[in-house]
Amino acid sequence: MKKVGIIMGSDSDLPVVEKAINTLKEYEVPFEVHVFSAHRTPVEARDFSVNARKNGFGAIIAAAGMAAHLAGAIAANTILPVIGIPVKSKNLDGLDALLSTVQMPTGIPVATVAIDGAANAALVAIQILAVSDETLAKKLDDARKSGAEKVLEKNKAIEEKFNN
């Protein structure tokens, strides 16, 4: 199975990124976590992304706040799918990071999830890997069915309480 790379711009992003880590663990998807900055360690960020495919990665998650250039910097140096997590900051509540992550030029796409949306970033990476992995596809399908069952149980309880 291919690995998922998780890159965060700062270790202060870890509380958000841990949701992605936990989701990947839940699905038993191998991963590596690194701290590389698009601005402070551009050589290391570039080296990781240039070599990611040959090093067994199938997708990369990049989390950064504020200017949030990390996902774009990673995507510029690999053809692997890159999923950006805009991280909320104190200044603009993450809107700055969201706009920086989502506004990529044609030819260098970054799939972008919600501000602090690390669990969904991991799920997108898992879906990408599941295209060629039936075990992962079944786990995703089972999780969707379980989620639907939980909503229907809640619906039944609400209907019983409020509908005549």
XYZ file of N, CA and C in Angstrom:
492
model
N 0.834 -1.179 0.000
C 0.000 0.000 0.000
C 0.881 1.246 0.000
N 0.460 2.238 -0.763
C 1.168 3.516 -0.787
C 0.998 4.232 0.555
N 1.980 5.075 0.876
C 1.936 5.879 2.095
C 1.315 7.240 1.796
N 0.882 7.892 2.863
C 0.431 9.278 2.780
C 1.469 10.129 3.507
N 1.919 11.169 2.854
C 2.812 12.117 3.484
C 1.997 13.218 4.130
N 2.336 13.556 5.350
C 1.688 14.667 6.046
C 2.770 15.682 6.369
N 2.611 16.868 5.804
C 3.585 17.926 6.006
C 2.861 19.089 6.672
N 3.436 19.582 7.748
C 2.879 20.777 8.379
C 3.938 21.860 8.383
N 3.480 23.088 8.243
C 4.396 24.217 8.162
C 5.069 24.556 9.473
N 4.446 24.136 10.581
C 4.979 24.410 11.910
C 4.447 23.352 12.861
N 5.200 23.071 13.909
C 4.691 22.106 14.882
C 3.470 22.645 15.626
N 3.212 23.940 15.545
C 1.990 24.494 16.140
C 0.741 24.023 15.400
N 0.898 23.462 14.202
C -0.219 22.909 13.429
C -0.587 21.495 13.873
N 0.215 20.911 14.757
C -0.001 19.515 15.163
C -1.385 19.239 15.746
N -1.951 20.082 16.596
C -3.287 19.763 17.109
C -4.329 19.576 16.001
N -4.195 20.315 14.912
C -5.095 20.127 13.768
C -4.722 18.858 13.017
N -3.450 18.687 12.740
C -2.957 17.560 11.939
C -3.231 16.216 12.611
N -3.278 16.191 13.935
C -3.529 14.925 14.638
C -4.843 14.276 14.221
N -5.810 15.062 13.788
C -7.077 14.491 13.308
C -6.846 13.677 12.029
N -5.953 14.138 11.179
C -5.598 13.374 9.974
C -4.824 12.114 10.349
N -3.889 12.275 11.276
C -3.091 11.128 11.730
C -4.009 10.043 12.296
N -4.938 10.450 13.150
C -5.847 9.476 13.768
C -6.744 8.797 12.742
N -7.183 9.535 11.737
C -8.022 8.950 10.687
C -7.225 7.938 9.871
N -5.999 8.275 9.524
C -5.162 7.332 8.773
C -4.886 6.077 9.598
N -4.649 6.244 10.895
C -4.448 5.078 11.768
C -5.698 4.205 11.803
N -6.861 4.840 11.901
C -8.135 4.111 11.945
C -8.308 3.227 10.714
N -7.872 3.718 9.561
C -7.986 2.968 8.311
C -6.745 2.126 8.014
N -5.786 2.137 8.929
C -4.550 1.373 8.799
C -3.762 1.731 7.540
N -3.708 3.030 7.260
C -2.958 3.534 6.112
C -1.597 4.028 6.618
N -0.509 3.543 6.030
C 0.814 4.004 6.460
C 1.034 5.471 6.100
N 1.783 6.157 6.935
C 2.023 7.580 6.713
C 3.340 7.990 7.347
N 3.809 9.146 6.940
C 4.943 9.822 7.567
C 4.525 11.255 7.842
N 5.022 11.821 8.930
C 4.719 13.199 9.304
C 6.024 13.993 9.363
N 5.996 15.193 8.785
C 7.179 16.056 8.773
C 6.776 17.506 9.007
N 7.707 18.301 9.494
C 7.542 19.748 9.581
C 8.512 20.362 8.578
N 7.939 20.935 7.519
C 8.712 21.665 6.519
C 7.966 22.956 6.224
N 8.665 24.031 6.140
C 8.061 25.320 5.843
C 8.349 25.712 4.402
N 7.329 26.216 3.729
C 7.534 26.703 2.361
C 8.505 27.871 2.331
N 8.601 28.597 3.439
C 9.434 29.796 3.478
C 10.745 29.610 4.234
N 10.716 28.854 5.332
C 11.923 28.713 6.156
C 12.768 27.499 5.789
N 12.152 26.465 5.216
C 12.905 25.281 4.773
C 12.460 24.890 3.359
N 12.579 25.792 2.405
C 12.087 25.483 1.056
C 12.844 24.353 0.372
N 14.113 24.194 0.666
C 14.899 23.124 0.040
C 14.399 21.760 0.518
N 14.177 21.633 1.819
C 13.702 20.365 2.377
C 12.283 20.056 1.892
N 11.419 21.066 1.824
C 10.051 20.863 1.324
C 10.093 20.412 -0.134
N 10.953 21.031 -0.911
C 11.092 20.660 -2.326
C 11.641 19.242 -2.461
N 12.689 18.935 -1.714
C 13.284 17.597 -1.792
C 12.266 16.517 -1.447
N 11.469 16.760 -0.405
C 10.443 15.779 -0.040
C 9.479 15.569 -1.200
N 8.959 16.653 -1.751
C 7.940 16.518 -2.793
C 8.499 15.962 -4.099
N 9.697 16.348 -4.458
C 10.319 15.826 -5.684
C 10.510 14.310 -5.592
N 10.838 13.825 -4.406
C 11.135 12.405 -4.226
C 9.972 11.570 -3.674
N 8.856 12.187 -3.400
C 7.746 11.494 -2.730
C 7.245 10.283 -3.516
N 7.077 10.425 -4.790
C 6.529 9.318 -5.588
C 7.466 8.111 -5.559
N 8.756 8.343 -5.770
C 9.689 7.210 -5.772
C 9.894 6.649 -4.365
N 9.538 7.438 -3.326
C 9.658 6.969 -1.949
C 8.393 6.288 -1.434
N 7.462 5.984 -2.339
C 6.306 5.165 -1.980
C 5.072 5.900 -1.507
N 5.008 7.192 -1.746
C 3.823 7.946 -1.352
C 2.792 7.933 -2.473
N 1.519 7.944 -2.080
C 0.435 7.989 -3.053
C -0.341 9.291 -3.005
N -0.187 10.033 -1.929
C -0.847 11.335 -1.763
C -0.113 12.086 -0.657
N -0.263 13.410 -0.675
C 0.382 14.254 0.330
C -0.653 15.211 0.905
N -0.665 15.314 2.205
C -1.481 16.295 2.910
C -0.539 17.387 3.397
N -0.902 18.649 3.139
C -0.066 19.774 3.566
C -0.908 20.748 4.371
N -0.515 20.996 5.614
C -1.257 21.883 6.507
C -0.434 23.114 6.826
N -1.047 24.290 6.647
C -0.356 25.530 6.968
C -1.368 26.632 7.209
N -0.970 27.580 8.023
C -1.811 28.730 8.299
C -1.236 29.978 7.685
N -1.945 31.070 7.883
C -1.569 32.399 7.431
C -1.325 32.433 5.924
N -0.100 32.666 5.469
C 0.163 32.737 4.032
C -0.096 31.396 3.344
N 0.094 30.305 4.079
C -0.282 28.953 3.643
C 0.213 28.585 2.249
N 1.448 28.846 1.975
C 2.006 28.495 0.670
C 2.498 27.058 0.599
N 2.469 26.337 1.696
C 3.064 25.007 1.742
C 2.446 24.044 0.726
N 1.131 23.938 0.700
C 0.492 22.988 -0.226
C 0.855 23.295 -1.673
N 0.850 24.568 -2.021
C 1.215 24.957 -3.382
C 2.667 24.681 -3.693
N 3.546 24.921 -2.727
C 4.970 24.640 -2.925
C 5.205 23.150 -3.110
N 4.496 22.343 -2.333
C 4.613 20.893 -2.484
C 4.067 20.470 -3.849
N 2.865 20.956 -4.199
C 2.230 20.579 -5.469
C 3.059 20.989 -6.679
N 3.791 22.081 -6.560
C 4.609 22.547 -7.682
C 5.732 21.580 -8.017
N 6.058 20.687 -7.088
C 7.216 19.812 -7.260
C 6.879 18.330 -7.298
N 5.605 17.993 -7.488
C 5.220 16.588 -7.595
C 3.959 16.475 -8.444
N 3.763 15.304 -9.040
C 2.505 15.052 -9.738
C 1.545 14.268 -8.855
N 1.955 13.953 -7.622
C 1.052 13.284 -6.693
C -0.074 14.235 -6.286
N -1.236 13.688 -5.949
C -2.302 14.552 -5.439
C -1.887 15.180 -4.109
N -2.140 16.473 -3.982
C -1.845 17.212 -2.752
C -3.164 17.743 -2.205
N -3.375 17.492 -0.916
C -4.577 17.948 -0.237
C -4.146 18.997 0.779
N -4.646 20.199 0.641
C -4.271 21.283 1.527
C -5.252 21.443 2.677
N -4.697 21.630 3.871
C -5.504 21.964 5.046
C -5.165 23.396 5.440
N -6.076 24.332 5.211
C -5.845 25.677 5.723
C -6.049 25.671 7.238
N -5.057 26.170 7.977
C -5.101 26.131 9.433
C -5.526 27.497 9.972
N -6.462 27.467 10.891
C -6.977 28.695 11.504
C -5.876 29.395 12.293
N -5.819 30.697 12.127
C -4.865 31.500 12.895
C -5.631 32.588 13.637
N -4.945 33.282 14.522
C -5.618 34.299 15.343
C -5.998 35.544 14.544
N -5.310 35.819 13.448
C -5.538 37.081 12.740
C -6.826 37.112 11.929
N -7.008 36.208 11.032
C -8.171 36.230 10.134
C -8.991 34.939 10.216
N -8.873 34.225 11.319
C -9.632 32.991 11.560
C -9.437 31.935 10.471
N -8.340 31.975 9.771
C -8.037 30.967 8.767
C -8.481 31.320 7.361
N -9.199 32.426 7.204
C -9.637 32.818 5.867
C -8.437 33.099 4.964
N -7.383 33.700 5.534
C -6.170 33.952 4.769
C -5.568 32.644 4.262
N -5.506 31.644 5.132
C -4.949 30.342 4.748
C -5.837 29.641 3.724
N -7.149 29.742 3.909
C -8.078 29.125 2.954
C -7.874 29.697 1.558
N -7.853 31.007 1.465
C -7.697 31.632 0.146
C -6.335 31.325 -0.469
N -5.285 31.301 0.343
C -3.957 30.977 -0.176
C -3.879 29.541 -0.668
N -4.582 28.640 0.005
C -4.519 27.226 -0.358
C -5.375 26.915 -1.576
N -6.524 27.533 -1.663
C -7.472 27.176 -2.719
C -7.192 27.891 -4.047
N -6.520 29.031 -4.012
C -6.315 29.827 -5.221
C -5.032 29.439 -5.956
N -5.004 28.236 -6.472
C -3.823 27.757 -7.190
C -3.972 28.008 -8.689
N -2.850 28.249 -9.356
C -2.926 28.481 -10.798
C -3.232 27.191 -11.551
N -3.849 27.339 -12.697
C -4.145 26.199 -13.559
C -2.869 25.402 -13.816
N -2.967 24.100 -13.672
C -1.835 23.216 -13.906
C -1.156 22.732 -12.638
N -1.400 23.404 -11.524
C -0.810 23.004 -10.237
C -1.957 22.931 -9.214
N -2.795 21.911 -9.312
C -3.957 21.853 -8.419
C -3.600 21.433 -7.003
N -4.372 21.948 -6.063
C -4.339 21.506 -4.672
C -5.795 21.282 -4.271
N -6.130 20.064 -3.891
C -7.456 19.798 -3.349
C -7.479 20.412 -1.960
N -8.482 21.211 -1.668
C -8.501 21.943 -0.409
C -9.724 21.570 0.403
N -9.508 21.295 1.687
C -10.609 20.988 2.596
C -10.917 22.229 3.436
N -11.885 22.115 4.309
C -12.290 23.226 5.161
C -11.155 23.659 6.092
N -11.279 24.852 6.621
C -10.328 25.332 7.614
C -10.300 24.329 8.769
N -9.101 23.871 9.110
C -8.873 22.859 10.154
C -9.512 21.509 9.822
N -9.794 21.236 8.553
C -10.492 20.019 8.136
C -9.580 18.817 7.929
N -8.771 18.507 8.912
C -7.759 17.455 8.765
C -8.354 16.064 8.581
N -9.437 15.739 9.271
C -10.030 14.401 9.110
C -10.484 14.207 7.667
N -11.110 15.231 7.083
C -11.524 15.112 5.682
C -10.328 15.039 4.745
N -9.242 15.731 5.068
C -8.040 15.626 4.238
C -7.543 14.186 4.206
N -7.542 13.547 5.366
C -7.125 12.145 5.429
C -8.086 11.267 4.640
N -9.382 11.546 4.745
C -10.364 10.738 3.999
C -10.208 10.905 2.490
N -9.897 12.110 2.033
C -9.633 12.306 0.600
C -8.407 11.488 0.183
N -7.351 11.523 0.989
C -6.151 10.727 0.676
C -6.489 9.239 0.640
N -7.294 8.784 1.586
C -7.696 7.374 1.620
C -8.522 7.032 0.382
N -9.430 7.917 -0.017
C -10.215 7.676 -1.230
C -9.319 7.569 -2.460
N -8.295 8.407 -2.518
C -7.359 8.343 -3.648
C -6.671 6.984 -3.675
N -6.190 6.533 -2.524
C -5.522 5.230 -2.463
C -6.488 4.090 -2.728
N -7.756 4.265 -2.350
C -8.761 3.208 -2.503
C -9.125 2.949 -3.964
N -8.766 3.840 -4.853
C -9.024 3.611 -6.280
C -8.369 2.304 -6.732
N -7.214 1.993 -6.147
C -6.501 0.766 -6.539
C -6.326 -0.199 -5.364
N -7.130 -0.039 -4.311
C -7.007 -0.903 -3.133
C -8.402 -1.271 -2.636
N -8.824 -2.488 -2.948
C -10.181 -2.934 -2.603
C -10.418 -3.005 -1.103
N -9.397 -3.312 -0.324
C -9.553 -3.363 1.132
C -9.909 -1.984 1.673
N -9.209 -0.971 1.216
C -9.524 0.390 1.638
C -10.900 0.818 1.145
N -11.229 0.446 -0.077
C -12.540 0.804 -0.622
C -13.656 0.214 0.237
N -13.488 -1.021 0.682
C -14.501 -1.659 1.533
C -14.599 -0.948 2.876
N -13.464 -0.567 3.454
C -13.487 0.160 4.729
C -14.236 1.485 4.586
N -13.997 2.177 3.493
C -14.703 3.437 3.255
C -16.197 3.205 3.083
N -16.548 2.194 2.315
C -17.955 1.857 2.093
C -18.637 1.491 3.407
N -17.976 0.683 4.224
C -18.534 0.293 5.525
C -18.726 1.512 6.427
N -17.775 2.434 6.414
C -17.882 3.637 7.236
C -19.053 4.503 6.787
N -19.264 4.609 5.490
C -20.401 5.380 4.980
C -21.722 4.742 5.410
N -21.795 3.425 5.313
C -23.020 2.730 5.725
C -23.274 2.921 7.216
N -22.237 2.835 8.017
C -22.360 3.035 9.460
C -22.828 4.449 9.773
N -22.274 5.418 9.074
C -22.685 6.807 9.263
C -24.149 7.015 8.917
N -24.588 6.402 7.834
C -25.999 6.505 7.431
C -26.902 5.865 8.479
N -26.508 4.706 9.005
C -27.313 4.034 10.033
C -27.456 4.905 11.276
N -26.394 5.573 11.683
C -26.446 6.445 12.857
C -27.407 7.611 12.644
N -27.377 8.208 11.458
C -28.298 9.311 11.158
C -29.740 8.809 11.167
N -29.987 7.639 10.588
C -31.354 7.105 10.555
C -31.860 6.768 11.951
N -30.971 6.309 12.831
C -31.359 6.059 14.229
C -31.761 7.369 14.910
N -31.004 8.426 14.683
C -31.330 9.727 15.249
C -32.635 10.257 14.667
N -32.838 10.050 13.382
C -34.073 10.455 12.734
C -35.267 9.750 13.377
N -35.141 8.468 13.616
C -36.232 7.699 14.221
C -36.567 8.244 15.609
N -35.571 8.546 16.393
C -35.798 9.083 17.734
C -36.501 10.435 17.678
N -36.094 11.292 16.753
C -36.731 12.610 16.607
C -38.167 12.456 16.122
N -38.387 11.575 15.149
C -39.750 11.348 14.653
C -40.666 10.850 15.764
N -40.172 9.921 16.562
C -40.985 9.391 17.647
C -41.303 10.452 18.684
N -40.404 11.357 18.908
C -40.600 12.388 19.928
C -41.561 13.495 19.455
N -41.475 13.866 18.161
C -42.198 15.045 17.710
C -43.335 14.792 16.724
N -43.346 13.673 16.060
C -44.399 13.430 15.064
C -45.538 12.628 15.685
N -46.725 13.006 15.355
C -47.901 12.286 15.905
C -48.236 11.069 15.098
